[in-house]
CSV table of N, CA, C and O and ligand atoms in Angstrom, one decimal:
chain,number,residue,atom,x,y,z
A,1,MET,N,-3.9,105.4,41.3
A,1,MET,CA,-4.6,105.3,40.0
A,1,MET,C,-3.6,105.1,38.9
A,1,MET,O,-3.6,104.2,38.0
A,2,GLN,N,-2.6,106.0,38.9
A,2,GLN,CA,-1.6,106.0,37.9
A,2,GLN,C,-0.8,104.7,37.8
A,2,GLN,O,-0.4,104.2,36.8
A,3,GLN,N,-0.6,104.2,39.1
A,3,GLN,CA,0.2,102.9,39.2
A,3,GLN,C,-0.6,101.8,38.5
A,3,GLN,O,0.0,100.9,37.9
A,4,ILE,N,-1.9,101.8,38.7
A,4,ILE,CA,-2.8,100.8,38.1
A,4,ILE,C,-2.7,100.9,36.6
A,4,ILE,O,-2.5,99.8,35.9
A,5,ILE,N,-2.7,102.1,36.1
A,5,ILE,CA,-2.6,102.2,34.6
A,5,ILE,C,-1.3,101.7,34.1
A,5,ILE,O,-1.2,101.0,33.1
A,6,LYS,N,-0.2,102.0,34.9
A,6,LYS,CA,1.1,101.5,34.5
A,6,LYS,C,1.2,100.0,34.5
A,6,LYS,O,1.7,99.4,33.5
A,7,LYS,N,0.6,99.4,35.5
A,7,LYS,CA,0.5,97.9,35.6
A,7,LYS,C,-0.2,97.4,34.4
A,7,LYS,O,0.1,96.4,33.8
A,8,GLY,N,-1.3,98.0,34.1
A,8,GLY,CA,-2.2,97.6,33.0
A,8,GLY,C,-1.4,97.7,31.6
A,8,GLY,O,-1.5,96.7,30.9
A,9,SER,N,-0.6,98.7,31.4
A,9,SER,CA,0.1,98.8,30.2
A,9,SER,C,1.2,97.8,30.1
A,9,SER,O,1.4,97.2,29.0
A,10,ALA,N,1.8,97.5,31.2
A,10,ALA,CA,2.8,96.4,31.2
A,10,ALA,C,2.2,95.1,30.8
A,10,ALA,O,2.8,94.3,30.0
A,11,ALA,N,1.0,94.8,31.4
A,11,ALA,CA,0.3,93.5,31.1
A,11,ALA,C,0.0,93.5,29.6
A,11,ALA,O,0.2,92.5,28.9
A,12,LEU,N,-0.5,94.6,29.1
A,12,LEU,CA,-0.9,94.7,27.7
A,12,LEU,C,0.3,94.5,26.8
A,12,LEU,O,0.3,93.7,25.8
A,13,LEU,N,1.5,95.1,27.2
A,13,LEU,CA,2.7,94.9,26.4
A,13,LEU,C,3.1,93.4,26.4
A,13,LEU,O,3.5,92.9,25.3
A,14,THR,N,3.0,92.8,27.5
A,14,THR,CA,3.3,91.3,27.6
A,14,THR,C,2.5,90.5,26.7
A,14,THR,O,2.9,89.7,25.9
A,15,ILE,N,1.2,90.8,26.7
A,15,ILE,CA,0.2,90.1,25.8
A,15,ILE,C,0.6,90.4,24.3
A,15,ILE,O,0.6,89.4,23.6
A,16,LEU,N,0.9,91.6,24.0
A,16,LEU,CA,1.2,91.9,22.6
A,16,LEU,C,2.5,91.2,22.2
A,16,LEU,O,2.6,90.7,21.1
A,17,THR,N,3.5,91.2,23.1
A,17,THR,CA,4.8,90.6,22.8
A,17,THR,C,4.6,89.1,22.6
A,17,THR,O,5.1,88.5,21.6
A,18,LEU,N,3.7,88.5,23.4
A,18,LEU,CA,3.4,87.0,23.3
A,18,LEU,C,2.7,86.7,22.0
A,18,LEU,O,3.1,85.8,21.3
A,19,ALA,N,1.7,87.6,21.7
A,19,ALA,CA,1.0,87.4,20.5
A,19,ALA,C,1.9,87.5,19.3
A,19,ALA,O,1.8,86.7,18.3
A,20,PHE,N,2.8,88.4,19.3
A,20,PHE,CA,3.8,88.6,18.2
A,20,PHE,C,4.7,87.4,18.0
A,20,PHE,O,4.8,86.9,16.9
A,21,SER,N,5.2,86.9,19.1
A,21,SER,CA,6.1,85.7,19.0
A,21,SER,C,5.4,84.5,18.6
A,21,SER,O,5.9,83.7,17.8
A,22,MET,N,4.1,84.3,19.0
A,22,MET,CA,3.3,83.2,18.5
A,22,MET,C,3.1,83.3,17.0
A,22,MET,O,3.1,82.2,16.4
A,23,GLN,N,2.9,84.5,16.5
A,23,GLN,CA,2.6,84.6,15.1
A,23,GLN,C,3.9,84.2,14.3
A,23,GLN,O,3.8,83.6,13.3
A,24,VAL,N,5.0,84.6,14.8
A,24,VAL,CA,6.3,84.3,14.2
A,24,VAL,C,6.5,82.7,14.1
A,24,VAL,O,6.8,82.2,13.1
A,25,VAL,N,6.2,82.0,15.2
A,25,VAL,CA,6.2,80.6,15.2
A,25,VAL,C,5.3,80.0,14.2
A,25,VAL,O,5.7,79.1,13.4
A,26,ALA,N,4.1,80.5,14.2
A,26,ALA,CA,3.1,80.0,13.3
A,26,ALA,C,3.5,80.2,11.8
A,26,ALA,O,3.3,79.3,11.0
A,27,ALA,N,4.1,81.3,11.5
A,27,ALA,CA,4.5,81.6,10.2
A,27,ALA,C,5.6,80.6,9.7
A,27,ALA,O,5.7,80.4,8.5
A,28,ASP,N,6.4,80.1,10.6
A,28,ASP,CA,7.5,79.1,10.2
A,28,ASP,C,7.0,77.7,10.1
A,28,ASP,O,7.8,76.8,9.8
A,29,GLU,N,5.7,77.5,10.3
A,29,GLU,CA,5.2,76.1,10.3
A,29,GLU,C,4.2,75.9,9.2
A,29,GLU,O,3.3,76.8,9.0
A,30,TYR,N,4.3,74.8,8.4
A,30,TYR,CA,3.4,74.6,7.3
A,30,TYR,C,2.7,73.2,7.5
A,30,TYR,O,3.3,72.3,8.0
A,31,LEU,N,1.5,73.2,7.1
A,31,LEU,CA,0.7,72.0,7.3
A,31,LEU,C,0.4,71.3,6.0
A,31,LEU,O,0.0,71.9,5.0
A,32,LEU,N,0.7,70.0,6.0
A,32,LEU,CA,0.4,69.2,4.8
A,32,LEU,C,-0.5,68.0,5.2
A,32,LEU,O,-0.2,67.4,6.2
A,33,VAL,N,-1.6,67.8,4.5
A,33,VAL,CA,-2.5,66.8,4.9
A,33,VAL,C,-2.5,65.7,3.9
A,33,VAL,O,-2.4,65.9,2.6
A,34,ILE,N,-2.5,64.5,4.3
A,34,ILE,CA,-2.6,63.3,3.4
A,34,ILE,C,-4.1,62.8,3.6
A,34,ILE,O,-4.5,62.5,4.7
A,35,LYS,N,-4.8,62.8,2.5
A,35,LYS,CA,-6.2,62.3,2.5
A,35,LYS,C,-6.4,61.6,1.1
A,35,LYS,O,-6.0,62.1,0.1
A,36,ASP,N,-7.1,60.4,1.2
A,36,ASP,CA,-7.3,59.6,0.0
A,36,ASP,C,-6.0,59.4,-0.8
A,36,ASP,O,-6.0,59.4,-2.0
A,37,HIS,N,-4.9,59.2,-0.1
A,37,HIS,CA,-3.6,58.9,-0.7
A,37,HIS,C,-3.1,60.0,-1.6
A,37,HIS,O,-2.5,59.8,-2.6
A,38,THR,N,-3.5,61.3,-1.3
A,38,THR,CA,-3.0,62.4,-2.0
A,38,THR,C,-2.5,63.5,-1.0
A,38,THR,O,-3.0,63.5,0.2
A,39,PHE,N,-1.7,64.4,-1.4
A,39,PHE,CA,-1.2,65.5,-0.5
A,39,PHE,C,-2.1,66.7,-0.8
A,39,PHE,O,-2.3,67.1,-1.9
A,40,GLU,N,-2.4,67.4,0.3
A,40,GLU,CA,-3.2,68.6,0.2
A,40,GLU,C,-2.5,69.6,1.1
A,40,GLU,O,-2.5,69.4,2.3
A,41,PRO,N,-2.0,70.8,0.6
A,41,PRO,CA,-1.9,71.1,-0.8
A,41,PRO,C,-0.8,70.3,-1.5
A,41,PRO,O,0.1,69.8,-0.8
A,42,ALA,N,-0.9,70.1,-2.8
A,42,ALA,CA,0.2,69.4,-3.5
A,42,ALA,C,1.4,70.2,-3.7
A,42,ALA,O,2.5,69.7,-4.0
A,43,GLU,N,1.3,71.5,-3.5
A,43,GLU,CA,2.4,72.5,-3.7
A,43,GLU,C,2.5,73.4,-2.4
A,43,GLU,O,1.5,74.0,-2.1
A,44,ILE,N,3.6,73.4,-1.8
A,44,ILE,CA,3.8,74.2,-0.6
A,44,ILE,C,4.9,75.2,-0.9
A,44,ILE,O,6.0,74.8,-1.3
A,45,LYS,N,4.6,76.5,-0.7
A,45,LYS,CA,5.6,77.6,-0.9
A,45,LYS,C,6.2,78.0,0.4
A,45,LYS,O,5.5,78.3,1.3
A,46,ILE,N,7.5,77.9,0.4
A,46,ILE,CA,8.2,78.3,1.7
A,46,ILE,C,9.3,79.4,1.3
A,46,ILE,O,9.8,79.4,0.1
A,47,PRO,N,9.7,80.2,2.3
A,47,PRO,CA,10.8,81.1,1.9
A,47,PRO,C,12.2,80.4,1.8
A,47,PRO,O,12.5,79.5,2.5
A,48,ALA,N,12.9,80.8,0.8
A,48,ALA,CA,14.2,80.2,0.5
A,48,ALA,C,15.2,80.7,1.7
A,48,ALA,O,14.9,81.8,2.2
A,49,GLY,N,16.2,79.9,2.0
A,49,GLY,CA,17.2,80.3,2.9
A,49,GLY,C,16.7,80.4,4.4
A,49,GLY,O,17.3,81.0,5.2
A,50,GLN,N,15.6,79.7,4.6
A,50,GLN,CA,15.1,79.7,6.0
A,50,GLN,C,14.6,78.3,6.4
A,50,GLN,O,14.0,77.6,5.6
A,51,LYS,N,14.9,78.0,7.7
A,51,LYS,CA,14.5,76.7,8.2
A,51,LYS,C,13.0,76.8,8.6
A,51,LYS,O,12.6,77.7,9.2
A,52,VAL,N,12.2,75.8,8.1
A,52,VAL,CA,10.8,75.8,8.5
A,52,VAL,C,10.4,74.4,9.0
A,52,VAL,O,11.1,73.4,8.8
A,53,LYS,N,9.3,74.4,9.7
A,53,LYS,CA,8.7,73.1,10.2
A,53,LYS,C,7.6,72.7,9.2
A,53,LYS,O,6.8,73.6,8.8
A,54,LEU,N,7.6,71.5,8.9
A,54,LEU,CA,6.5,70.9,8.1
A,54,LEU,C,5.8,69.8,8.9
A,54,LEU,O,6.4,68.8,9.3
A,55,THR,N,4.5,70.1,9.2
A,55,THR,CA,3.7,69.1,9.9
A,55,THR,C,2.9,68.4,8.9
A,55,THR,O,2.2,69.0,8.1
A,56,ILE,N,3.0,67.1,8.9
A,56,ILE,CA,2.2,66.2,8.0
A,56,ILE,C,1.2,65.4,8.8
A,56,ILE,O,1.5,64.7,9.7
A,57,HIS,N,0.0,65.6,8.4
A,57,HIS,CA,-1.1,65.0,9.1
A,57,HIS,C,-1.8,63.9,8.2
A,57,HIS,O,-2.3,64.3,7.2
A,58,ASN,N,-1.6,62.7,8.5
A,58,ASN,CA,-2.1,61.6,7.7
A,58,ASN,C,-3.6,61.3,8.2
A,58,ASN,O,-3.8,60.7,9.2
A,59,GLN,N,-4.5,61.8,7.4
A,59,GLN,CA,-5.9,61.6,7.7
A,59,GLN,C,-6.5,60.3,7.2
A,59,GLN,O,-7.7,60.0,7.4
A,60,ASP,N,-5.7,59.6,6.4
A,60,ASP,CA,-6.1,58.2,6.0
A,60,ASP,C,-6.0,57.3,7.2
A,60,ASP,O,-5.3,57.5,8.1
A,61,SER,N,-6.6,56.1,7.0
A,61,SER,CA,-6.5,55.1,8.1
A,61,SER,C,-5.3,54.2,7.9
A,61,SER,O,-4.9,53.5,8.8
A,62,THR,N,-4.7,54.3,6.7
A,62,THR,CA,-3.5,53.5,6.5
A,62,THR,C,-2.2,54.3,6.6
A,62,THR,O,-2.2,55.5,6.4
A,63,PRO,N,-1.1,53.6,6.9
A,63,PRO,CA,0.2,54.3,7.0
A,63,PRO,C,0.6,54.9,5.6
A,63,PRO,O,0.3,54.3,4.6
A,64,GLU,N,1.4,56.0,5.7
A,64,GLU,CA,2.0,56.5,4.5
A,64,GLU,C,3.4,56.9,4.8
A,64,GLU,O,3.8,57.2,5.9
A,65,GLU,N,4.3,56.8,3.8
A,65,GLU,CA,5.7,57.2,4.0
A,65,GLU,C,5.9,58.5,3.2
A,65,GLU,O,5.9,58.5,2.0
A,66,PHE,N,6.2,59.6,3.9
A,66,PHE,CA,6.6,60.8,3.3
A,66,PHE,C,8.1,60.6,2.8
A,66,PHE,O,8.9,60.2,3.6
A,67,HIS,N,8.3,60.6,1.5
A,67,HIS,CA,9.6,60.3,1.0
A,67,HIS,C,10.1,61.4,0.0
A,67,HIS,O,9.3,61.8,-0.9
A,68,SER,N,11.3,62.0,0.2
A,68,SER,CA,11.8,63.0,-0.7
A,68,SER,C,13.3,62.9,-0.8
A,68,SER,O,14.0,63.2,0.2
A,69,ASP,N,13.7,62.5,-2.0
A,69,ASP,CA,15.2,62.5,-2.2
A,69,ASP,C,15.7,63.9,-2.2
A,69,ASP,O,16.8,64.2,-1.7
A,70,ASP,N,14.9,64.8,-2.8
A,70,ASP,CA,15.3,66.2,-3.0
A,70,ASP,C,15.5,66.9,-1.6
A,70,ASP,O,16.4,67.7,-1.4
A,71,LEU,N,14.6,66.6,-0.7
A,71,LEU,CA,14.7,67.2,0.6
A,71,LEU,C,15.5,66.3,1.6
A,71,LEU,O,15.7,66.7,2.8
A,72,LYS,N,15.9,65.1,1.2
A,72,LYS,CA,16.6,64.2,2.0
A,72,LYS,C,15.8,63.9,3.3
A,72,LYS,O,16.3,63.9,4.4
A,73,ARG,N,14.5,63.6,3.1
A,73,ARG,CA,13.7,63.2,4.3
A,73,ARG,C,12.9,62.0,3.9
A,73,ARG,O,12.4,61.8,2.8
A,74,GLU,N,12.7,61.1,4.9
A,74,GLU,CA,11.9,59.9,4.8
A,74,GLU,C,11.3,59.6,6.1
A,74,GLU,O,12.0,59.5,7.1
A,75,LYS,N,9.9,59.5,6.2
A,75,LYS,CA,9.3,59.3,7.5
A,75,LYS,C,8.0,58.6,7.3
A,75,LYS,O,7.1,59.0,6.5
A,76,VAL,N,7.8,57.5,8.0
A,76,VAL,CA,6.5,56.8,8.0
A,76,VAL,C,5.5,57.5,9.0
A,76,VAL,O,5.9,57.8,10.1
A,77,ILE,N,4.3,57.8,8.5
A,77,ILE,CA,3.3,58.4,9.3
A,77,ILE,C,2.1,57.4,9.4
A,77,ILE,O,1.5,57.1,8.4
A,78,LEU,N,1.8,56.9,10.6
A,78,LEU,CA,0.7,56.0,10.7
A,78,LEU,C,-0.6,56.6,10.5
A,78,LEU,O,-0.7,57.9,10.5
A,79,GLY,N,-1.6,55.8,10.2
A,79,GLY,CA,-2.9,56.4,10.0
A,79,GLY,C,-3.4,57.2,11.1
A,79,GLY,O,-3.3,56.8,12.3
A,80,GLY,N,-4.0,58.4,10.8
A,80,GLY,CA,-4.5,59.3,11.8
A,80,GLY,C,-3.5,60.1,12.6
A,80,GLY,O,-3.8,60.9,13.5
A,81,LYS,N,-2.2,59.9,12.3
A,81,LYS,CA,-1.1,60.5,13.1
A,81,LYS,C,-0.5,61.7,12.4
A,81,LYS,O,-0.7,61.9,11.2
A,82,LYS,N,0.2,62.6,13.2
A,82,LYS,CA,0.9,63.7,12.7
A,82,LYS,C,2.4,63.6,13.0
A,82,LYS,O,2.7,63.1,14.0
A,83,VAL,N,3.2,64.1,12.1
A,83,VAL,CA,4.6,64.1,12.3
A,83,VAL,C,5.1,65.5,11.9
A,83,VAL,O,4.6,66.1,10.9
A,84,THR,N,6.1,66.1,12.6
A,84,THR,CA,6.6,67.3,12.2
A,84,THR,C,8.1,67.2,11.9
A,84,THR,O,8.9,66.6,12.7
A,85,LEU,N,8.4,67.6,10.7
A,85,LEU,CA,9.8,67.5,10.2
A,85,LEU,C,10.4,68.9,10.1
A,85,LEU,O,9.6,69.9,9.8
A,86,SER,N,11.7,69.1,10.2
A,86,SER,CA,12.2,70.4,9.9
A,86,SER,C,12.9,70.3,8.6
A,86,SER,O,13.6,69.3,8.3
A,87,ILE,N,12.7,71.3,7.7
A,87,ILE,CA,13.3,71.3,6.4
A,87,ILE,C,14.0,72.6,6.2
A,87,ILE,O,13.6,73.6,6.7
A,88,GLY,N,15.0,72.6,5.3
A,88,GLY,CA,15.7,73.8,5.0
A,88,GLY,C,16.8,74.1,5.9
A,88,GLY,O,17.1,73.3,6.8
A,89,PRO,N,17.5,75.2,5.8
A,89,PRO,CA,17.3,76.3,4.8
A,89,PRO,C,17.6,75.7,3.3
A,89,PRO,O,18.5,75.0,3.1
A,90,LEU,N,16.6,76.0,2.4
A,90,LEU,CA,16.8,75.6,1.0
A,90,LEU,C,17.1,76.7,0.1
A,90,LEU,O,16.7,77.8,0.3
A,91,LYS,N,17.9,76.4,-1.0
A,91,LYS,CA,18.1,77.3,-2.1
A,91,LYS,C,16.8,77.4,-2.9
A,91,LYS,O,16.0,76.5,-2.9
A,92,ALA,N,16.6,78.6,-3.5
A,92,ALA,CA,15.4,78.7,-4.3
A,92,ALA,C,15.3,77.6,-5.3
A,92,ALA,O,16.3,77.2,-6.0
A,93,GLY,N,14.1,77.0,-5.5
A,93,GLY,CA,13.9,75.9,-6.4
A,93,GLY,C,12.7,75.0,-6.1
A,93,GLY,O,12.0,75.4,-5.1
A,94,SER,N,12.6,73.9,-6.8
A,94,SER,CA,11.5,73.0,-6.6
A,94,SER,C,12.0,71.7,-6.1
A,94,SER,O,13.0,71.2,-6.6
A,95,TYR,N,11.3,71.2,-5.1
A,95,TYR,CA,11.8,70.0,-4.4
A,95,TYR,C,10.6,69.0,-4.3
A,95,TYR,O,9.6,69.2,-3.7
A,96,ASN,N,10.7,67.9,-5.0
A,96,ASN,CA,9.6,66.9,-5.1
A,96,ASN,C,9.6,66.0,-3.8
A,96,ASN,O,10.6,65.7,-3.2
A,97,PHE,N,8.4,65.6,-3.5
A,97,PHE,CA,8.2,64.6,-2.5
A,97,PHE,C,7.0,63.7,-2.9
A,97,PHE,O,6.3,64.0,-3.8
A,98,MET,N,6.9,62.6,-2.2
A,98,MET,CA,5.9,61.6,-2.6
A,98,MET,C,5.5,60.8,-1.4
A,98,MET,O,6.3,60.7,-0.4
A,99,GLY,N,4.4,60.1,-1.5
A,99,GLY,CA,4.0,59.1,-0.5
A,99,GLY,C,4.4,57.8,-1.1
A,99,GLY,O,3.9,57.3,-2.1
A,100,GLU,N,5.5,57.2,-0.5
A,100,GLU,CA,6.1,56.0,-1.1
A,100,GLU,C,5.1,54.8,-1.1
A,100,GLU,O,5.3,53.9,-2.0
A,101,PHE,N,4.1,54.8,-0.2
A,101,PHE,CA,3.2,53.6,-0.2
A,101,PHE,C,2.1,53.8,-1.3
A,101,PHE,O,1.4,52.8,-1.5
A,102,HIS,N,2.0,55.0,-1.8
A,102,HIS,CA,0.9,55.2,-2.8
A,102,HIS,C,1.5,56.2,-3.9
A,102,HIS,O,1.0,57.3,-4.1
A,103,GLU,N,2.6,55.7,-4.5
A,103,GLU,CA,3.3,56.6,-5.4
A,103,GLU,C,2.5,57.1,-6.6
A,103,GLU,O,2.8,58.2,-7.1
A,104,ALA,N,1.5,56.4,-7.0
A,104,ALA,CA,0.7,56.8,-8.2
A,104,ALA,C,-0.1,58.0,-7.9
A,104,ALA,O,-0.3,58.9,-8.8
A,105,THR,N,-0.6,58.2,-6.7
A,105,THR,CA,-1.4,59.4,-6.4
A,105,THR,C,-0.8,60.4,-5.5
A,105,THR,O,-1.1,61.6,-5.5
A,106,ALA,N,0.0,60.0,-4.6
A,106,ALA,CA,0.6,60.9,-3.5
A,106,ALA,C,1.9,61.5,-4.0
A,106,ALA,O,3.0,61.0,-3.9
A,107,LYS,N,1.7,62.7,-4.6
A,107,LYS,CA,2.8,63.4,-5.2
A,107,LYS,C,2.7,64.9,-4.8
A,107,LYS,O,1.6,65.4,-4.8
A,108,GLY,N,3.8,65.5,-4.6
A,108,GLY,CA,3.8,67.0,-4.3
A,108,GLY,C,5.1,67.6,-4.4
A,108,GLY,O,6.1,66.9,-4.7
A,109,ARG,N,5.2,68.9,-4.2
A,109,ARG,CA,6.5,69.6,-4.2
A,109,ARG,C,6.5,70.8,-3.3
A,109,ARG,O,5.5,71.4,-3.1
A,110,VAL,N,7.7,71.1,-2.8
A,110,VAL,CA,8.0,72.3,-2.0
A,110,VAL,C,8.6,73.2,-3.0
A,110,VAL,O,9.6,72.9,-3.7
A,111,ILE,N,8.1,74.5,-3.0
A,111,ILE,CA,8.7,75.5,-3.8
A,111,ILE,C,9.4,76.5,-2.8
A,111,ILE,O,8.7,77.1,-2.0
A,112,ALA,N,10.7,76.6,-2.9
A,112,ALA,CA,11.4,77.6,-2.1
A,112,ALA,C,11.6,78.8,-2.9
A,112,ALA,O,12.1,78.7,-4.0
A,113,GLU,N,11.2,80.0,-2.4
A,113,GLU,CA,11.4,81.2,-3.2
A,113,GLU,C,11.6,82.4,-2.4
A,113,GLU,O,11.4,82.4,-1.2
B,201,CU,CU1,11.2,55.9,1.3
């Protein structure tokens, strides 16, 4: 009986450890949606001094180019597709980005703090 309990606690510990590491991964990942040639959200806050993943989901049917001189990133995302970029570690500050194919409406910024 006691052995069964021990095995049970080990399994529970494994589940908790797994859940914790998954949460850490999720916290490092940010989602940016392109819809109607705009970015949602237009402002993304990330921790300064830390490398993060930015997943951009283009929900429009036309291609868009995520372009940022500040972040030194440039990536074409086809209609309906997702792309994951890694950004940072960044110094505290504001970093502009835009959709180069729809500059008039597709604008946003990353705030590192
Ligand atoms: Cu460009």
